[in-house]
């Protein structure tokens, strides 16, 4: 049995089983659900090594997880003394707990409700991302610690406090009311957006790209389209944005892991299916009267899915960045706008704008300065690249910047 097979299966099924168990028994038992799933996979490892992998591994896991769940609650007398009283308002509580359904419909419903529960305003944004990585994406504590440039102990404490908050605030595993769902959806989309960004430009020590994070973020966003109240234009705009960016994922790195700039990317390695999906979801995002930053960023990303290097293309991208900054200003967007300005009006005009940004702690800022100074002042270009190298968070980036310096 391949270790990677079990890891991938864990990542796929951990989130589903935890969501279903938690939906059946309540968010206050979320840690119990995690323990039960971990025990289920331990049992699977021991059994499958002796008897081989069953024909339907997921169904085997669901059966064992259900047995372990009901055994746990009965063994600890929680089923009789706590769970049923807490669920008395639900007339079918006992039937639901006995069935503990792992149907695809119930899994999707459980995960969607878990997504909204985790994204409650009662929990800080960073903790929400951590919980999403653990509960909805099946990432290990080690992987989460690496993503946050932290350690296991800190992450465990953060997740523990977040779960305690879910309990103390009595957050329910249910979709918010129609009035509340609009406000909560903004938070859900923001967390998915941050999760995707962490994958697209990873802060981990070992790599720049985390394709698995991007895939999980896209999966979570697609879940929202299954529910009428969340399948709205801005949801589709975010999905389009992620599809366009993901389409160029394989072209952003060499087989050796070296980073490839947009201008040097091989268009043949772009995923045309994802580009077409992006166009599809961008079309679905045009209804309604709300223009969000997701809409504008998706349109910018679509332009980057064409190798056309005309002045008209960059003028349109610059116009979109100007609009984005009025809708949702961010230093990253301002920096990207400066690059678009460089493509439209040249290095000198872009330098004037770049100096106004003064992003002293941002290595991308100094990389841009290095590019802008390249044909104007070689020494300033080298100095800018060296500052960028000192601020870079990964060894891959530092090596990439060093190659730029060597070419000057």
mmCIF file of C-alpha atoms in Angstrom:
data_model
loop_
_atom_site.group_PDB
_atom_site.id
_atom_site.type_symbol
_atom_site.label_atom_id
_atom_site.label_comp_id
_atom_site.label_asym_id
_atom_site.label_seq_id
_atom_site.Cartn_x
_atom_site.Cartn_y
_atom_site.Cartn_z
ATOM 1 C CA UNK A 1 0.000 0.000 0.000
ATOM 2 C CA UNK A 2 1.498 3.312 -1.131
ATOM 3 C CA UNK A 3 1.941 5.918 1.665
ATOM 4 C CA UNK A 4 0.836 8.678 -0.720
ATOM 5 C CA UNK A 5 -2.412 6.819 -1.391
ATOM 6 C CA UNK A 6 -3.324 6.796 2.293
ATOM 7 C CA UNK A 7 -2.351 10.460 2.706
ATOM 8 C CA UNK A 8 -4.498 11.524 -0.262
ATOM 9 C CA UNK A 9 -7.402 9.415 0.989
ATOM 10 C CA UNK A 10 -7.051 10.956 4.456
ATOM 11 C CA UNK A 11 -7.127 14.451 2.996
ATOM 12 C CA UNK A 12 -10.206 13.626 0.902
ATOM 13 C CA UNK A 13 -12.239 11.728 3.494
ATOM 14 C CA UNK A 14 -11.132 13.242 6.845
ATOM 15 C CA UNK A 15 -13.099 16.430 6.192
ATOM 16 C CA UNK A 16 -16.222 14.575 5.076
ATOM 17 C CA UNK A 17 -16.373 12.224 8.060
ATOM 18 C CA UNK A 18 -15.652 14.964 10.604
ATOM 19 C CA UNK A 19 -18.377 17.165 9.082
ATOM 20 C CA UNK A 20 -20.999 14.377 9.125
ATOM 21 C CA UNK A 21 -20.226 13.295 12.712
ATOM 22 C CA UNK A 22 -20.225 16.893 13.914
ATOM 23 C CA UNK A 23 -23.507 17.611 12.144
ATOM 24 C CA UNK A 24 -25.061 14.594 13.883
ATOM 25 C CA UNK A 25 -23.801 15.298 17.401
ATOM 26 C CA UNK A 26 -23.024 19.038 17.488
ATOM 27 C CA UNK A 27 -19.999 21.323 17.170
ATOM 28 C CA UNK A 28 -19.134 20.808 20.848
ATOM 29 C CA UNK A 29 -17.926 17.329 19.853
ATOM 30 C CA UNK A 30 -15.751 18.398 16.941
ATOM 31 C CA UNK A 31 -12.526 17.245 18.634
ATOM 32 C CA UNK A 32 -14.105 13.870 19.408
ATOM 33 C CA UNK A 33 -14.994 13.607 15.723
ATOM 34 C CA UNK A 34 -11.374 14.342 14.749
ATOM 35 C CA UNK A 35 -10.122 11.650 17.152
ATOM 36 C CA UNK A 36 -12.590 9.104 15.827
ATOM 37 C CA UNK A 37 -11.529 9.760 12.223
ATOM 38 C CA UNK A 38 -7.849 9.467 13.185
ATOM 39 C CA UNK A 39 -8.592 6.139 14.901
ATOM 40 C CA UNK A 40 -10.512 5.009 11.816
ATOM 41 C CA UNK A 41 -7.509 5.657 9.589
ATOM 42 C CA UNK A 42 -5.205 3.898 12.046
ATOM 43 C CA UNK A 43 -7.508 0.869 11.893
ATOM 44 C CA UNK A 44 -7.529 1.105 8.098
ATOM 45 C CA UNK A 45 -3.729 1.171 7.946
ATOM 46 C CA UNK A 46 -3.407 -1.927 10.132
ATOM 47 C CA UNK A 47 -6.196 -3.841 8.388
ATOM 48 C CA UNK A 48 -5.272 -2.969 4.811
ATOM 49 C CA UNK A 49 -1.622 -3.873 5.299
ATOM 50 C CA UNK A 50 -2.721 -7.404 6.261
ATOM 51 C CA UNK A 51 -5.783 -7.922 4.063
ATOM 52 C CA UNK A 52 -5.229 -5.472 1.229
ATOM 53 C CA UNK A 53 -7.139 -2.345 0.255
ATOM 54 C CA UNK A 54 -10.906 -2.983 -0.106
ATOM 55 C CA UNK A 55 -12.705 -2.396 -3.405
ATOM 56 C CA UNK A 56 -14.354 0.750 -2.035
ATOM 57 C CA UNK A 57 -11.977 2.327 0.516
ATOM 58 C CA UNK A 58 -14.231 5.325 1.240
ATOM 59 C CA UNK A 59 -17.262 3.147 2.016
ATOM 60 C CA UNK A 60 -15.084 0.993 4.302
ATOM 61 C CA UNK A 61 -13.974 4.137 6.176
ATOM 62 C CA UNK A 62 -17.554 5.387 6.530
ATOM 63 C CA UNK A 63 -18.709 2.057 7.968
ATOM 64 C CA UNK A 64 -15.892 1.850 10.513
ATOM 65 C CA UNK A 65 -16.213 5.547 11.441
ATOM 66 C CA UNK A 66 -19.943 5.087 12.059
ATOM 67 C CA UNK A 67 -19.284 2.029 14.274
ATOM 68 C CA UNK A 68 -16.600 3.860 16.257
ATOM 69 C CA UNK A 69 -18.781 6.967 16.645
ATOM 70 C CA UNK A 70 -21.836 5.187 18.015
ATOM 71 C CA UNK A 71 -19.645 2.953 20.208
ATOM 72 C CA UNK A 72 -17.886 5.996 21.663
ATOM 73 C CA UNK A 73 -21.057 7.841 22.619
ATOM 74 C CA UNK A 74 -22.749 4.767 24.053
ATOM 75 C CA UNK A 75 -19.627 3.697 25.929
ATOM 76 C CA UNK A 76 -19.328 7.090 27.566
ATOM 77 C CA UNK A 77 -23.065 7.322 28.268
ATOM 78 C CA UNK A 78 -23.080 10.587 26.361
ATOM 79 C CA UNK A 79 -25.677 9.259 23.956
ATOM 80 C CA UNK A 80 -28.265 8.673 26.704
ATOM 81 C CA UNK A 81 -27.391 11.477 29.120
ATOM 82 C CA UNK A 82 -26.353 14.432 26.952
ATOM 83 C CA UNK A 83 -26.775 14.073 23.237
ATOM 84 C CA UNK A 84 -30.485 13.212 23.120
ATOM 85 C CA UNK A 85 -31.524 15.972 25.572
ATOM 86 C CA UNK A 86 -29.520 18.517 23.622
ATOM 87 C CA UNK A 87 -31.236 17.450 20.400
ATOM 88 C CA UNK A 88 -34.792 17.077 21.719
ATOM 89 C CA UNK A 89 -36.044 19.816 19.428
ATOM 90 C CA UNK A 90 -35.239 17.549 16.481
ATOM 91 C CA UNK A 91 -37.968 14.908 16.286
ATOM 92 C CA UNK A 92 -35.756 12.616 14.215
ATOM 93 C CA UNK A 93 -32.676 12.984 16.399
ATOM 94 C CA UNK A 94 -32.415 9.315 17.353
ATOM 95 C CA UNK A 95 -32.992 8.129 13.797
ATOM 96 C CA UNK A 96 -30.400 10.569 12.465
ATOM 97 C CA UNK A 97 -27.810 9.478 14.990
ATOM 98 C CA UNK A 98 -28.455 5.817 14.307
ATOM 99 C CA UNK A 99 -28.196 6.279 10.559
ATOM 100 C CA UNK A 100 -25.249 8.723 10.601
ATOM 101 C CA UNK A 101 -25.662 8.992 6.840
ATOM 102 C CA UNK A 102 -22.610 9.251 4.615
ATOM 103 C CA UNK A 103 -24.622 9.861 1.465
ATOM 104 C CA UNK A 104 -23.054 12.337 -0.955
ATOM 105 C CA UNK A 105 -25.947 14.730 -0.331
ATOM 106 C CA UNK A 106 -25.466 14.657 3.456
ATOM 107 C CA UNK A 107 -21.678 14.990 3.129
ATOM 108 C CA UNK A 108 -22.021 18.115 0.963
ATOM 109 C CA UNK A 109 -24.660 19.576 3.270
ATOM 110 C CA UNK A 110 -22.503 18.894 6.346
ATOM 111 C CA UNK A 111 -19.393 20.452 4.793
ATOM 112 C CA UNK A 112 -21.270 23.540 3.618
ATOM 113 C CA UNK A 113 -22.674 24.100 7.103
ATOM 114 C CA UNK A 114 -19.225 23.499 8.612
ATOM 115 C CA UNK A 115 -17.765 26.145 6.286
ATOM 116 C CA UNK A 116 -20.233 28.765 7.558
ATOM 117 C CA UNK A 117 -19.740 27.684 11.175
ATOM 118 C CA UNK A 118 -15.959 28.045 10.962
ATOM 119 C CA UNK A 119 -16.271 31.468 9.331
ATOM 120 C CA UNK A 120 -18.244 32.933 12.216
ATOM 121 C CA UNK A 121 -17.200 36.516 13.105
ATOM 122 C CA UNK A 122 -16.615 35.271 16.669
ATOM 123 C CA UNK A 123 -13.293 33.746 15.558
ATOM 124 C CA UNK A 124 -10.278 35.733 14.325
ATOM 125 C CA UNK A 125 -9.466 35.497 10.600
ATOM 126 C CA UNK A 126 -6.153 33.663 11.093
ATOM 127 C CA UNK A 127 -7.857 31.073 13.311
ATOM 128 C CA UNK A 128 -10.601 30.656 10.715
ATOM 129 C CA UNK A 129 -7.993 29.834 8.079
ATOM 130 C CA UNK A 130 -6.329 27.354 10.442
ATOM 131 C CA UNK A 131 -9.651 25.639 11.164
ATOM 132 C CA UNK A 132 -10.509 25.593 7.463
ATOM 133 C CA UNK A 133 -7.183 23.944 6.666
ATOM 134 C CA UNK A 134 -7.706 21.333 9.381
ATOM 135 C CA UNK A 135 -11.443 20.624 9.357
ATOM 136 C CA UNK A 136 -12.355 21.363 5.743
ATOM 137 C CA UNK A 137 -9.141 20.527 3.892
ATOM 138 C CA UNK A 138 -7.714 17.693 6.025
ATOM 139 C CA UNK A 139 -4.261 19.237 6.517
ATOM 140 C CA UNK A 140 -2.076 17.954 9.316
ATOM 141 C CA UNK A 141 -0.987 20.183 12.206
ATOM 142 C CA UNK A 142 2.558 20.079 10.775
ATOM 143 C CA UNK A 143 1.359 21.339 7.381
ATOM 144 C CA UNK A 144 -0.666 24.130 8.986
ATOM 145 C CA UNK A 145 2.315 25.146 11.124
ATOM 146 C CA UNK A 146 4.484 25.304 8.009
ATOM 147 C CA UNK A 147 1.902 27.412 6.183
ATOM 148 C CA UNK A 148 1.859 29.920 9.054
ATOM 149 C CA UNK A 149 5.647 29.757 9.577
ATOM 150 C CA UNK A 150 4.889 28.586 13.101
ATOM 151 C CA UNK A 151 5.246 25.440 15.227
ATOM 152 C CA UNK A 152 2.911 22.586 16.153
ATOM 153 C CA UNK A 153 2.409 23.739 19.737
ATOM 154 C CA UNK A 154 1.333 27.234 18.700
ATOM 155 C CA UNK A 155 -1.049 25.905 16.044
ATOM 156 C CA UNK A 156 -2.568 23.356 18.449
ATOM 157 C CA UNK A 157 -3.218 26.113 20.987
ATOM 158 C CA UNK A 158 -4.708 28.396 18.338
ATOM 159 C CA UNK A 159 -7.035 25.692 17.032
ATOM 160 C CA UNK A 160 -8.004 24.689 20.584
ATOM 161 C CA UNK A 161 -8.956 28.291 21.433
ATOM 162 C CA UNK A 162 -10.937 28.572 18.190
ATOM 163 C CA UNK A 163 -12.881 25.394 18.965
ATOM 164 C CA UNK A 164 -13.520 26.613 22.507
ATOM 165 C CA UNK A 165 -14.911 29.800 20.986
ATOM 166 C CA UNK A 166 -17.262 27.753 18.819
ATOM 167 C CA UNK A 167 -18.494 26.054 21.986
ATOM 168 C CA UNK A 168 -18.747 29.139 24.203
ATOM 169 C CA UNK A 169 -20.528 31.149 21.507
ATOM 170 C CA UNK A 170 -22.816 28.144 20.914
ATOM 171 C CA UNK A 171 -22.238 28.335 17.180
ATOM 172 C CA UNK A 172 -24.594 25.965 15.402
ATOM 173 C CA UNK A 173 -23.714 23.751 12.479
ATOM 174 C CA UNK A 174 -26.394 25.305 10.303
ATOM 175 C CA UNK A 175 -26.696 27.757 7.464
ATOM 176 C CA UNK A 176 -27.331 31.305 8.700
ATOM 177 C CA UNK A 177 -30.716 32.919 8.273
ATOM 178 C CA UNK A 178 -31.477 34.547 4.924
ATOM 179 C CA UNK A 179 -30.836 37.984 6.438
ATOM 180 C CA UNK A 180 -27.494 36.966 7.950
ATOM 181 C CA UNK A 181 -26.214 34.781 5.122
ATOM 182 C CA UNK A 182 -25.229 37.744 2.917
ATOM 183 C CA UNK A 183 -22.923 39.205 5.572
ATOM 184 C CA UNK A 184 -21.528 35.798 6.547
ATOM 185 C CA UNK A 185 -20.925 34.902 2.898
ATOM 186 C CA UNK A 186 -18.534 37.847 2.548
ATOM 187 C CA UNK A 187 -16.442 36.367 5.339
ATOM 188 C CA UNK A 188 -16.596 32.877 3.829
ATOM 189 C CA UNK A 189 -15.461 34.147 0.420
ATOM 190 C CA UNK A 190 -12.661 36.157 2.036
ATOM 191 C CA UNK A 191 -11.337 33.094 3.874
ATOM 192 C CA UNK A 192 -11.433 31.042 0.648
ATOM 193 C CA UNK A 193 -9.642 33.886 -1.151
ATOM 194 C CA UNK A 194 -6.912 34.012 1.513
ATOM 195 C CA UNK A 195 -6.575 30.233 1.399
ATOM 196 C CA UNK A 196 -6.116 30.325 -2.376
ATOM 197 C CA UNK A 197 -3.557 33.133 -2.109
ATOM 198 C CA UNK A 198 -1.565 31.123 0.413
ATOM 199 C CA UNK A 199 -1.369 28.333 -2.157
ATOM 200 C CA UNK A 200 -0.672 30.573 -5.133
ATOM 201 C CA UNK A 201 2.143 32.308 -3.317
ATOM 202 C CA UNK A 202 3.031 30.096 -0.371
ATOM 203 C CA UNK A 203 4.786 31.472 2.693
ATOM 204 C CA UNK A 204 6.172 28.051 3.534
ATOM 205 C CA UNK A 205 9.924 27.654 3.820
ATOM 206 C CA UNK A 206 10.212 24.960 1.179
ATOM 207 C CA UNK A 207 8.126 26.044 -1.766
ATOM 208 C CA UNK A 208 6.583 28.998 -3.556
ATOM 209 C CA UNK A 209 3.519 27.166 -4.848
ATOM 210 C CA UNK A 210 1.071 24.910 -2.980
ATOM 211 C CA UNK A 211 -1.212 23.438 -5.621
ATOM 212 C CA UNK A 212 -3.089 21.396 -3.015
ATOM 213 C CA UNK A 213 -4.153 24.554 -1.179
ATOM 214 C CA UNK A 214 -5.416 26.119 -4.409
ATOM 215 C CA UNK A 215 -7.414 23.007 -5.276
ATOM 216 C CA UNK A 216 -8.992 22.943 -1.808
ATOM 217 C CA UNK A 217 -9.931 26.625 -2.012
ATOM 218 C CA UNK A 218 -11.555 26.054 -5.411
ATOM 219 C CA UNK A 219 -13.406 22.996 -4.070
ATOM 220 C CA UNK A 220 -14.804 24.984 -1.140
ATOM 221 C CA UNK A 221 -15.969 27.793 -3.435
ATOM 222 C CA UNK A 222 -17.647 25.307 -5.791
ATOM 223 C CA UNK A 223 -19.548 23.893 -2.797
ATOM 224 C CA UNK A 224 -21.227 27.290 -2.438
ATOM 225 C CA UNK A 225 -22.722 27.057 -5.942
ATOM 226 C CA UNK A 226 -24.831 24.081 -4.858
ATOM 227 C CA UNK A 227 -26.950 26.315 -2.602
ATOM 228 C CA UNK A 228 -29.212 28.958 -4.145
ATOM 229 C CA UNK A 229 -28.566 31.632 -1.500
ATOM 230 C CA UNK A 230 -24.783 31.412 -1.911
ATOM 231 C CA UNK A 231 -24.686 30.768 -5.659
ATOM 232 C CA UNK A 232 -24.612 34.490 -6.420
ATOM 233 C CA UNK A 233 -22.482 36.673 -8.757
ATOM 234 C CA UNK A 234 -19.594 37.383 -6.364
ATOM 235 C CA UNK A 235 -19.236 33.664 -5.576
ATOM 236 C CA UNK A 236 -18.938 32.907 -9.282
ATOM 237 C CA UNK A 237 -16.511 35.818 -9.731
ATOM 238 C CA UNK A 238 -14.194 34.346 -7.087
ATOM 239 C CA UNK A 239 -14.390 30.917 -8.750
ATOM 240 C CA UNK A 240 -13.533 32.504 -12.115
ATOM 241 C CA UNK A 241 -10.556 34.286 -10.549
ATOM 242 C CA UNK A 242 -9.226 31.025 -9.092
ATOM 243 C CA UNK A 243 -9.786 29.115 -12.345
ATOM 244 C CA UNK A 244 -7.812 31.671 -14.379
ATOM 245 C CA UNK A 245 -4.923 31.729 -11.917
ATOM 246 C CA UNK A 246 -4.892 27.940 -11.538
ATOM 247 C CA UNK A 247 -4.762 27.496 -15.319
ATOM 248 C CA UNK A 248 -1.183 28.807 -15.356
ATOM 249 C CA UNK A 249 -0.060 26.861 -12.300
ATOM 250 C CA UNK A 250 2.016 24.233 -14.116
ATOM 251 C CA UNK A 251 3.713 26.895 -16.233
ATOM 252 C CA UNK A 252 4.917 28.880 -13.226
ATOM 253 C CA UNK A 253 7.662 26.418 -12.252
ATOM 254 C CA UNK A 254 10.240 24.288 -14.023
ATOM 255 C CA UNK A 255 10.462 20.579 -13.297
ATOM 256 C CA UNK A 256 13.299 21.446 -10.916
ATOM 257 C CA UNK A 257 11.069 23.863 -8.992
ATOM 258 C CA UNK A 258 12.520 27.137 -10.338
ATOM 259 C CA UNK A 259 10.063 30.020 -10.626
ATOM 260 C CA UNK A 260 9.133 31.193 -14.158
ATOM 261 C CA UNK A 261 8.034 34.770 -14.752
ATOM 262 C CA UNK A 262 4.843 35.388 -16.727
ATOM 263 C CA UNK A 263 6.734 36.634 -19.807
ATOM 264 C CA UNK A 264 8.781 33.407 -20.001
ATOM 265 C CA UNK A 265 5.922 30.959 -19.395
ATOM 266 C CA UNK A 266 5.158 28.324 -22.014
ATOM 267 C CA UNK A 267 1.583 28.952 -23.147
ATOM 268 C CA UNK A 268 1.277 25.281 -24.112
ATOM 269 C CA UNK A 269 1.464 24.387 -20.417
ATOM 270 C CA UNK A 270 -1.575 26.530 -19.574
ATOM 271 C CA UNK A 271 -4.658 24.483 -18.724
ATOM 272 C CA UNK A 272 -7.214 25.405 -21.376
ATOM 273 C CA UNK A 273 -9.995 23.534 -19.602
ATOM 274 C CA UNK A 274 -9.572 25.720 -16.521
ATOM 275 C CA UNK A 275 -9.450 28.850 -18.699
ATOM 276 C CA UNK A 276 -12.779 27.859 -20.296
ATOM 277 C CA UNK A 277 -14.218 27.164 -16.831
ATOM 278 C CA UNK A 278 -13.042 30.606 -15.744
ATOM 279 C CA UNK A 279 -14.815 32.197 -18.708
ATOM 280 C CA UNK A 280 -17.956 30.207 -17.835
ATOM 281 C CA UNK A 281 -18.024 31.352 -14.193
ATOM 282 C CA UNK A 282 -17.082 34.920 -15.131
ATOM 283 C CA UNK A 283 -20.142 34.951 -17.375
ATOM 284 C CA UNK A 284 -22.283 33.729 -14.478
ATOM 285 C CA UNK A 285 -20.904 36.531 -12.292
ATOM 286 C CA UNK A 286 -22.281 39.344 -14.448
ATOM 287 C CA UNK A 287 -25.809 39.271 -13.018
ATOM 288 C CA UNK A 288 -26.777 41.609 -10.197
ATOM 289 C CA UNK A 289 -25.744 45.173 -9.441
ATOM 290 C CA UNK A 290 -22.733 44.600 -7.135
ATOM 291 C CA UNK A 291 -19.214 45.010 -8.508
ATOM 292 C CA UNK A 292 -16.708 43.357 -6.173
ATOM 293 C CA UNK A 293 -12.949 43.156 -6.188
ATOM 294 C CA UNK A 294 -13.356 39.487 -7.221
ATOM 295 C CA UNK A 295 -15.020 40.602 -10.470
ATOM 296 C CA UNK A 296 -12.205 43.007 -11.310
ATOM 297 C CA UNK A 297 -9.402 40.644 -10.313
ATOM 298 C CA UNK A 298 -11.003 37.854 -12.347
ATOM 299 C CA UNK A 299 -11.068 40.071 -15.435
ATOM 300 C CA UNK A 300 -7.400 40.994 -14.901
ATOM 301 C CA UNK A 301 -6.546 37.308 -14.493
ATOM 302 C CA UNK A 302 -8.392 36.531 -17.738
ATOM 303 C CA UNK A 303 -6.203 39.012 -19.609
ATOM 304 C CA UNK A 304 -3.163 37.173 -18.240
ATOM 305 C CA UNK A 305 -4.479 33.972 -19.832
ATOM 306 C CA UNK A 306 -3.616 35.436 -23.229
ATOM 307 C CA UNK A 307 -0.068 35.824 -24.541
ATOM 308 C CA UNK A 308 -1.152 38.891 -26.474
ATOM 309 C CA UNK A 309 1.355 41.583 -25.478
ATOM 310 C CA UNK A 310 -0.291 44.545 -27.180
ATOM 311 C CA UNK A 311 -0.437 48.024 -25.707
ATOM 312 C CA UNK A 312 -4.234 47.725 -25.732
ATOM 313 C CA UNK A 313 -4.088 44.729 -23.398
ATOM 314 C CA UNK A 314 -1.888 46.490 -20.841
ATOM 315 C CA UNK A 315 -3.893 49.693 -21.078
ATOM 316 C CA UNK A 316 -7.019 47.707 -20.213
ATOM 317 C CA UNK A 317 -5.227 45.954 -17.322
ATOM 318 C CA UNK A 318 -4.067 49.348 -16.026
ATOM 319 C CA UNK A 319 -7.622 50.669 -16.242
ATOM 320 C CA UNK A 320 -8.884 47.656 -14.282
ATOM 321 C CA UNK A 321 -6.245 48.140 -11.572
ATOM 322 C CA UNK A 322 -7.255 51.800 -11.276
ATOM 323 C CA UNK A 323 -10.819 50.660 -10.690
ATOM 324 C CA UNK A 324 -9.763 47.898 -8.290
ATOM 325 C CA UNK A 325 -7.927 50.388 -6.088
ATOM 326 C CA UNK A 326 -11.101 52.435 -5.713
ATOM 327 C CA UNK A 327 -13.181 49.341 -4.844
ATOM 328 C CA UNK A 328 -10.702 47.641 -2.509
ATOM 329 C CA UNK A 329 -7.285 49.258 -2.035
ATOM 330 C CA UNK A 330 -4.380 47.013 -1.089
ATOM 331 C CA UNK A 331 -0.597 47.443 -1.320
ATOM 332 C CA UNK A 332 -0.379 44.314 -3.506
ATOM 333 C CA UNK A 333 -2.899 45.728 -5.998
ATOM 334 C CA UNK A 334 -1.074 49.083 -6.021
ATOM 335 C CA UNK A 335 2.196 47.273 -6.719
ATOM 336 C CA UNK A 336 0.656 45.280 -9.568
ATOM 337 C CA UNK A 337 -0.822 48.487 -10.978
ATOM 338 C CA UNK A 338 2.682 49.985 -11.047
ATOM 339 C CA UNK A 339 3.903 47.067 -13.162
ATOM 340 C CA UNK A 340 0.986 47.592 -15.558
ATOM 341 C CA UNK A 341 1.901 51.292 -15.708
ATOM 342 C CA UNK A 342 5.466 50.260 -16.605
ATOM 343 C CA UNK A 343 4.157 48.199 -19.517
ATOM 344 C CA UNK A 344 2.051 51.130 -20.736
ATOM 345 C CA UNK A 345 4.202 54.215 -20.060
ATOM 346 C CA UNK A 346 7.718 52.887 -19.411
ATOM 347 C CA UNK A 347 10.140 52.548 -16.510
ATOM 348 C CA UNK A 348 10.581 56.244 -15.647
ATOM 349 C CA UNK A 349 6.848 56.869 -15.216
ATOM 350 C CA UNK A 350 6.497 53.669 -13.199
ATOM 351 C CA UNK A 351 9.434 54.600 -10.938
ATOM 352 C CA UNK A 352 7.726 57.837 -9.929
ATOM 353 C CA UNK A 353 4.648 55.884 -8.850
ATOM 354 C CA UNK A 354 6.651 53.074 -7.228
ATOM 355 C CA UNK A 355 8.552 55.467 -4.965
ATOM 356 C CA UNK A 356 5.245 56.770 -3.596
ATOM 357 C CA UNK A 357 4.328 53.269 -2.398
ATOM 358 C CA UNK A 358 7.412 52.924 -0.175
ATOM 359 C CA UNK A 359 6.718 49.290 0.750
ATOM 360 C CA UNK A 360 9.921 48.838 2.740
ATOM 361 C CA UNK A 361 9.102 45.344 4.070
ATOM 362 C CA UNK A 362 7.876 43.896 0.779
ATOM 363 C CA UNK A 363 10.410 41.972 -1.299
ATOM 364 C CA UNK A 364 8.120 42.155 -4.363
ATOM 365 C CA UNK A 365 8.403 45.938 -4.149
ATOM 366 C CA UNK A 366 12.191 45.819 -4.336
ATOM 367 C CA UNK A 367 12.067 43.221 -7.117
ATOM 368 C CA UNK A 368 9.928 45.633 -9.119
ATOM 369 C CA UNK A 369 12.360 48.473 -8.386
ATOM 370 C CA UNK A 370 15.187 46.250 -9.619
ATOM 371 C CA UNK A 371 13.336 45.644 -12.881
ATOM 372 C CA UNK A 372 12.539 49.329 -13.331
ATOM 373 C CA UNK A 373 16.134 50.412 -12.666
ATOM 374 C CA UNK A 374 17.589 47.673 -14.910
ATOM 375 C CA UNK A 375 18.083 49.923 -17.966
ATOM 376 C CA UNK A 376 18.351 53.194 -16.025
ATOM 377 C CA UNK A 377 20.832 52.645 -13.186
ATOM 378 C CA UNK A 378 22.615 49.277 -12.902
ATOM 379 C CA UNK A 379 23.902 49.891 -9.354
ATOM 380 C CA UNK A 380 20.455 50.830 -8.056
ATOM 381 C CA UNK A 381 19.025 47.771 -9.783
ATOM 382 C CA UNK A 382 21.559 45.515 -8.027
ATOM 383 C CA UNK A 383 20.939 47.228 -4.660
ATOM 384 C CA UNK A 384 17.178 46.786 -5.056
ATOM 385 C CA UNK A 385 17.513 43.102 -5.947
ATOM 386 C CA UNK A 386 19.814 42.523 -2.954
ATOM 387 C CA UNK A 387 17.269 44.116 -0.626
ATOM 388 C CA UNK A 388 14.576 41.914 -2.161
ATOM 389 C CA UNK A 389 16.777 38.869 -1.625
ATOM 390 C CA UNK A 390 17.250 39.727 2.059
ATOM 391 C CA UNK A 391 13.486 40.090 2.528
ATOM 392 C CA UNK A 392 12.499 36.968 0.523
ATOM 393 C CA UNK A 393 10.820 34.264 2.600
ATOM 394 C CA UNK A 394 11.988 31.136 0.762
ATOM 395 C CA UNK A 395 15.340 29.841 -0.432
ATOM 396 C CA UNK A 396 13.827 29.284 -3.904
ATOM 397 C CA UNK A 397 13.068 32.992 -4.202
ATOM 398 C CA UNK A 398 16.496 33.968 -2.921
ATOM 399 C CA UNK A 399 18.141 31.776 -5.555
ATOM 400 C CA UNK A 400 15.840 33.186 -8.240
ATOM 401 C CA UNK A 401 16.785 36.760 -7.293
ATOM 402 C CA UNK A 402 20.476 35.864 -7.227
ATOM 403 C CA UNK A 403 20.239 34.715 -10.844
ATOM 404 C CA UNK A 404 18.770 38.098 -11.726
ATOM 405 C CA UNK A 405 21.679 39.828 -10.020
ATOM 406 C CA UNK A 406 24.170 37.621 -11.839
ATOM 407 C CA UNK A 407 22.680 38.600 -15.194
ATOM 408 C CA UNK A 408 23.094 42.321 -14.587
#
